[in-house]
Coordinates of C-alpha atoms and ligand atoms in Angstrom, one line a residue:
M1 CA -118.0 121.8 -124.5
Y2 CA -120.6 121.2 -122.0
R3 CA -120.4 122.6 -118.6
L4 CA -122.2 123.9 -115.8
T5 CA -122.4 124.8 -111.7
L6 CA -124.6 122.5 -110.1
G7 CA -124.5 124.5 -106.3
D8 CA -121.3 123.3 -104.8
F9 CA -120.6 121.3 -107.9
E10 CA -119.1 121.3 -111.2
L11 CA -120.5 119.1 -113.7
S12 CA -119.4 118.2 -117.5
I13 CA -120.0 116.2 -120.2
F14 CA -117.3 113.7 -121.7
S15 CA -118.4 112.1 -124.9
D16 CA -116.2 108.5 -126.2
G17 CA -118.1 109.4 -129.4
T18 CA -120.9 107.6 -131.1
Y19 CA -121.4 104.3 -132.5
P20 CA -124.4 103.3 -135.4
L21 CA -127.5 101.2 -133.4
D22 CA -130.3 99.6 -134.5
G23 CA -133.4 101.8 -134.8
G24 CA -136.0 98.7 -133.6
A25 CA -133.3 97.6 -130.7
F26 CA -133.1 101.3 -130.0
F27 CA -136.8 101.6 -129.3
G28 CA -137.6 98.5 -129.0
V29 CA -141.7 98.5 -129.3
V30 CA -142.3 101.7 -130.7
P31 CA -143.3 101.6 -134.6
K32 CA -140.5 103.2 -136.7
V33 CA -143.3 105.5 -138.1
M34 CA -143.4 107.2 -134.6
W35 CA -139.5 107.0 -133.3
S36 CA -138.3 108.1 -137.1
K37 CA -140.1 111.3 -136.8
K38 CA -137.3 112.1 -134.1
V39 CA -134.4 110.7 -134.5
A40 CA -132.5 110.3 -137.7
V41 CA -132.1 106.7 -140.0
D42 CA -129.9 105.5 -142.2
E43 CA -130.8 102.9 -144.9
R44 CA -129.3 100.6 -143.3
N45 CA -132.2 101.4 -140.2
Y46 CA -129.2 102.6 -137.5
C47 CA -129.4 105.7 -135.8
T48 CA -126.6 107.2 -134.1
A49 CA -126.2 106.9 -130.3
G50 CA -123.9 108.7 -128.0
L51 CA -121.3 107.3 -125.0
N52 CA -122.1 110.5 -122.7
S53 CA -119.9 110.4 -119.2
L54 CA -120.2 113.0 -116.8
L55 CA -117.7 114.1 -114.6
I56 CA -118.3 116.0 -111.7
R57 CA -115.7 118.3 -109.4
T58 CA -116.9 118.3 -105.6
G59 CA -113.7 120.9 -105.2
T60 CA -112.1 118.0 -102.9
E61 CA -113.0 115.1 -105.1
T62 CA -113.1 114.6 -109.2
V63 CA -115.7 111.8 -110.3
L64 CA -116.0 110.3 -113.7
V65 CA -119.5 108.5 -114.2
E66 CA -119.2 105.8 -116.7
T67 CA -116.8 104.9 -119.0
G68 CA -117.8 104.3 -122.6
M69 CA -117.2 102.0 -124.9
G70 CA -113.3 101.6 -124.4
N71 CA -111.0 99.9 -126.9
K72 CA -111.3 96.3 -126.1
L73 CA -113.9 95.3 -128.5
S74 CA -114.0 91.8 -130.5
E75 CA -113.1 92.4 -134.1
R76 CA -116.9 90.8 -134.4
M77 CA -118.2 93.4 -132.5
R78 CA -116.2 96.3 -134.0
K79 CA -117.9 95.2 -137.6
F80 CA -121.2 96.8 -136.0
Y81 CA -120.1 99.8 -133.4
G82 CA -116.7 101.0 -135.0
Q83 CA -114.9 101.7 -132.2
P84 CA -115.2 105.1 -131.5
G85 CA -112.7 105.0 -128.4
Q86 CA -112.2 109.4 -127.9
L87 CA -113.1 109.2 -124.3
L88 CA -109.8 109.8 -123.3
D89 CA -108.7 112.3 -125.3
N90 CA -111.6 114.1 -124.8
L91 CA -110.8 114.1 -121.4
S92 CA -107.7 115.4 -121.8
A93 CA -108.3 118.4 -124.5
G94 CA -110.7 118.9 -121.2
G95 CA -107.3 119.3 -119.0
V96 CA -108.0 115.8 -117.1
A97 CA -105.6 113.5 -116.7
P98 CA -106.1 109.8 -116.1
E99 CA -104.2 110.4 -112.7
D100 CA -106.1 113.4 -111.4
I101 CA -109.6 110.9 -111.5
D102 CA -110.3 109.7 -108.0
I103 CA -113.5 108.0 -108.2
V104 CA -115.5 106.4 -111.2
I105 CA -119.0 105.2 -111.5
N106 CA -120.7 102.6 -113.6
S107 CA -124.4 102.6 -113.9
H108 CA -124.1 98.8 -115.2
L109 CA -121.3 97.1 -116.8
H110 CA -122.9 96.3 -120.1
F111 CA -119.9 97.1 -122.8
D112 CA -120.5 100.7 -123.8
H113 CA -120.7 102.1 -119.9
C114 CA -117.1 100.3 -118.5
G115 CA -115.5 100.1 -121.8
W116 CA -112.5 102.7 -120.3
N117 CA -112.2 101.0 -117.1
T118 CA -109.4 99.0 -118.3
V119 CA -106.6 98.8 -120.7
R120 CA -104.2 96.3 -121.9
D121 CA -100.9 97.6 -121.3
K122 CA -97.7 97.0 -123.4
N123 CA -97.5 93.5 -121.8
G124 CA -100.8 92.5 -122.7
K125 CA -101.4 92.9 -118.8
M126 CA -104.7 94.3 -117.7
V127 CA -104.5 97.6 -115.9
P128 CA -106.8 100.7 -114.4
T129 CA -106.9 103.7 -116.9
F130 CA -107.9 105.4 -113.8
P131 CA -104.7 104.6 -111.5
R132 CA -105.3 106.3 -108.5
A133 CA -109.3 105.9 -109.0
K134 CA -111.5 103.8 -106.6
Y135 CA -113.9 101.7 -108.7
Y136 CA -117.9 101.7 -108.1
A137 CA -120.4 99.1 -110.0
P138 CA -123.5 97.5 -108.6
L139 CA -122.8 94.3 -107.0
G140 CA -125.8 92.5 -108.5
E141 CA -124.7 93.3 -112.2
W142 CA -121.9 91.8 -111.1
E143 CA -123.1 88.7 -110.0
Y144 CA -125.7 88.4 -113.6
A145 CA -122.3 89.2 -115.4
R146 CA -120.7 86.0 -114.9
R147 CA -124.0 84.1 -115.3
P148 CA -125.6 86.0 -118.1
S149 CA -128.4 84.8 -119.7
E150 CA -127.6 83.7 -123.9
R151 CA -130.2 87.3 -124.5
D152 CA -127.3 89.7 -122.9
A153 CA -124.6 87.8 -122.6
I154 CA -122.8 89.6 -125.7
S155 CA -122.8 92.9 -123.9
F156 CA -120.4 92.1 -121.1
I157 CA -116.6 91.8 -121.5
S158 CA -115.4 90.9 -117.8
D159 CA -112.0 92.6 -118.6
N160 CA -113.4 95.8 -118.0
Y161 CA -114.1 94.8 -114.4
D162 CA -113.1 91.1 -113.0
P163 CA -109.2 92.4 -112.9
L164 CA -110.6 95.2 -110.9
V165 CA -112.6 93.3 -108.2
R166 CA -109.6 91.1 -108.1
S167 CA -107.3 94.5 -106.8
G168 CA -109.5 95.7 -104.9
Q169 CA -109.7 98.4 -106.8
M170 CA -113.6 98.3 -107.6
T171 CA -116.3 98.2 -104.5
L172 CA -119.4 96.4 -105.4
L173 CA -122.8 98.3 -104.6
K174 CA -125.9 97.1 -103.1
G175 CA -127.4 100.7 -104.1
G176 CA -128.6 103.4 -101.7
E177 CA -125.6 104.0 -100.9
E178 CA -124.0 107.4 -100.6
I179 CA -119.9 107.3 -102.1
V180 CA -118.9 111.1 -101.4
P181 CA -121.3 113.6 -99.8
G182 CA -123.8 114.7 -102.4
I183 CA -123.2 111.8 -105.0
S184 CA -125.5 108.8 -104.3
V185 CA -126.3 106.0 -106.2
K186 CA -130.1 104.6 -106.7
T187 CA -131.6 100.9 -108.1
F188 CA -133.4 101.9 -110.8
P189 CA -134.5 98.1 -112.8
G190 CA -135.7 97.7 -116.2
H191 CA -132.9 97.9 -118.6
T192 CA -131.2 95.5 -116.1
A193 CA -132.2 93.9 -112.2
H194 CA -129.5 96.3 -110.1
M195 CA -128.4 99.0 -112.9
L196 CA -127.5 102.7 -110.7
G197 CA -129.1 105.9 -111.4
I198 CA -126.2 108.1 -109.8
I199 CA -127.9 110.6 -107.8
I200 CA -125.6 114.4 -107.6
A201 CA -126.9 116.8 -104.8
G202 CA -124.5 119.7 -105.3
G203 CA -126.8 122.7 -103.1
H204 CA -125.6 123.3 -99.6
D205 CA -129.1 122.6 -98.7
A206 CA -129.1 119.2 -100.0
R207 CA -125.7 118.5 -99.0
H208 CA -125.8 118.7 -96.1
S209 CA -129.1 117.6 -95.0
Q210 CA -129.4 113.4 -95.5
N211 CA -128.3 111.7 -98.0
P212 CA -130.8 112.5 -100.9
H213 CA -132.1 108.8 -101.2
F214 CA -135.8 109.3 -102.5
S215 CA -137.7 107.0 -99.0
Q216 CA -135.8 109.0 -96.5
R217 CA -136.8 112.6 -98.2
Q218 CA -140.4 111.8 -99.3
G219 CA -141.9 114.5 -97.5
E220 CA -140.2 117.0 -99.9
V221 CA -142.4 115.4 -102.8
G222 CA -143.3 118.3 -104.9
H223 CA -141.4 121.0 -103.1
P224 CA -139.2 122.3 -106.1
A225 CA -136.0 123.0 -103.6
S226 CA -133.3 121.1 -104.5
S227 CA -133.3 122.9 -108.2
S228 CA -129.4 121.7 -108.0
N229 CA -129.4 117.8 -108.3
A230 CA -129.2 116.3 -111.2
C231 CA -129.3 112.5 -112.3
Y232 CA -127.2 110.4 -114.4
I233 CA -130.1 108.1 -115.1
S234 CA -128.1 106.1 -117.5
D235 CA -129.8 103.6 -119.8
L236 CA -133.9 103.8 -117.8
I237 CA -133.7 107.5 -120.3
P238 CA -130.9 106.7 -122.2
T239 CA -132.1 110.0 -124.7
T240 CA -134.3 112.6 -124.9
A241 CA -136.5 110.1 -127.8
H242 CA -137.1 107.5 -125.0
I243 CA -138.6 110.5 -122.7
D244 CA -142.1 109.1 -122.9
L245 CA -143.5 106.0 -120.2
T246 CA -143.8 103.5 -123.2
W247 CA -140.8 104.1 -125.3
G248 CA -138.4 102.0 -123.7
M249 CA -135.4 100.2 -125.4
G250 CA -135.7 96.4 -127.0
F251 CA -132.7 95.9 -124.9
D252 CA -134.4 96.3 -121.8
L253 CA -134.5 93.3 -120.0
Y254 CA -137.9 93.8 -117.4
P255 CA -139.9 96.5 -120.0
L256 CA -142.8 96.8 -117.2
Q257 CA -140.2 97.6 -114.1
T258 CA -138.4 100.4 -116.6
I259 CA -142.3 101.8 -117.2
D260 CA -142.7 101.2 -112.8
S261 CA -139.0 103.0 -112.5
K262 CA -139.3 105.7 -114.8
K263 CA -142.8 107.0 -112.9
Q264 CA -140.8 106.9 -109.6
Y265 CA -138.0 109.1 -111.2
Y266 CA -140.0 111.5 -113.0
A267 CA -142.0 111.8 -109.7
R268 CA -139.3 113.7 -108.1
A269 CA -137.1 114.6 -110.9
I270 CA -140.0 116.9 -112.9
S271 CA -141.5 118.4 -109.1
E272 CA -138.2 119.5 -107.9
R273 CA -136.5 120.2 -111.2
W274 CA -133.5 117.4 -111.1
L275 CA -131.0 117.8 -114.4
T276 CA -131.4 114.5 -116.3
V277 CA -128.6 113.4 -117.9
F278 CA -129.0 111.5 -121.0
T279 CA -126.4 108.3 -121.4
H280 CA -126.5 107.5 -125.3
D281 CA -128.1 111.2 -126.9
P282 CA -125.6 112.3 -129.2
K283 CA -126.9 115.9 -129.3
I284 CA -128.4 116.7 -126.0
P285 CA -126.6 114.9 -122.9
W286 CA -128.4 116.9 -120.3
A287 CA -132.0 118.8 -119.7
Y288 CA -134.8 119.2 -117.5
V289 CA -137.7 116.8 -118.4
E290 CA -140.8 118.7 -117.9
H291 CA -144.6 118.9 -118.5
D292 CA -145.4 120.8 -121.5
E293 CA -149.4 122.6 -121.6
T294 CA -150.7 119.5 -122.8
G295 CA -149.1 117.7 -120.1
K296 CA -146.8 116.3 -122.6
M297 CA -143.1 115.4 -121.1
I298 CA -140.3 117.2 -123.0
A299 CA -137.0 118.0 -122.5
R300 CA -136.3 121.4 -121.8
G301 CA -132.4 122.8 -123.0
V302 CA -130.1 124.0 -120.0
A303 CA -130.2 127.5 -121.1
Ligands
ZN401 ZN1 -126.9 98.7 -121.3

């Protein structure tokens, strides 16, 4: 069980399980002789990827960031990815019922990030898994998902979001909004054009100052005052093995933007000691990214 207190907020990790992912796709242009030193690989060249959702209790709201792979994969996709599908069981084991969730935020709409947004009821109708929740996802991503490129069309399952948009239960975001006091989103292009990082400012100071959005706090860069910040950085830095600027995934649609976005993220996350949440790391769901004595970026575990 991963749980910690971040200022006034309580953060916990709930997993939807793990799934096999081709190592070449996971590490893009990085040679196998390098990435295979960091992660285990089986005889088919598959690594193990995690599906980490973040639960935030603010004191007034219960917020779920990302909903894993869900249970609506096609038979063909199940052949590749299996059917992890453990999120609801894991939430339940942690005392969280679907009705307890007030807010759901999706960083983007690939099937492994919003799969439990909806479920099919006994009549085959698509219904929200979290009936009381207000859902949020990036607008640009939703527009793209309606006419995706051939390259990543397979990554979109419209039943995960279209019924919610139609019913008005999902609000589409431009990027930069504050969802509730202390929880805001910022666009980090690279993996997709509109992927959001979810920034959590759990401390009193951070919450009562302005929206913790980069452009508004430039003067503070370099001051480690906001150590009660965290960020769900999603597929920009999917695992601790992807911390290096040039270790992007083969799935990234805009790999040069991934590098720029990582630089922008680290400029604050390292100097202000933000807790980084890694969406696909099967072993280390969160850590602090730091420079070691040689200047190399590393993940420092949570003590
Ligand atoms: Zn993705």
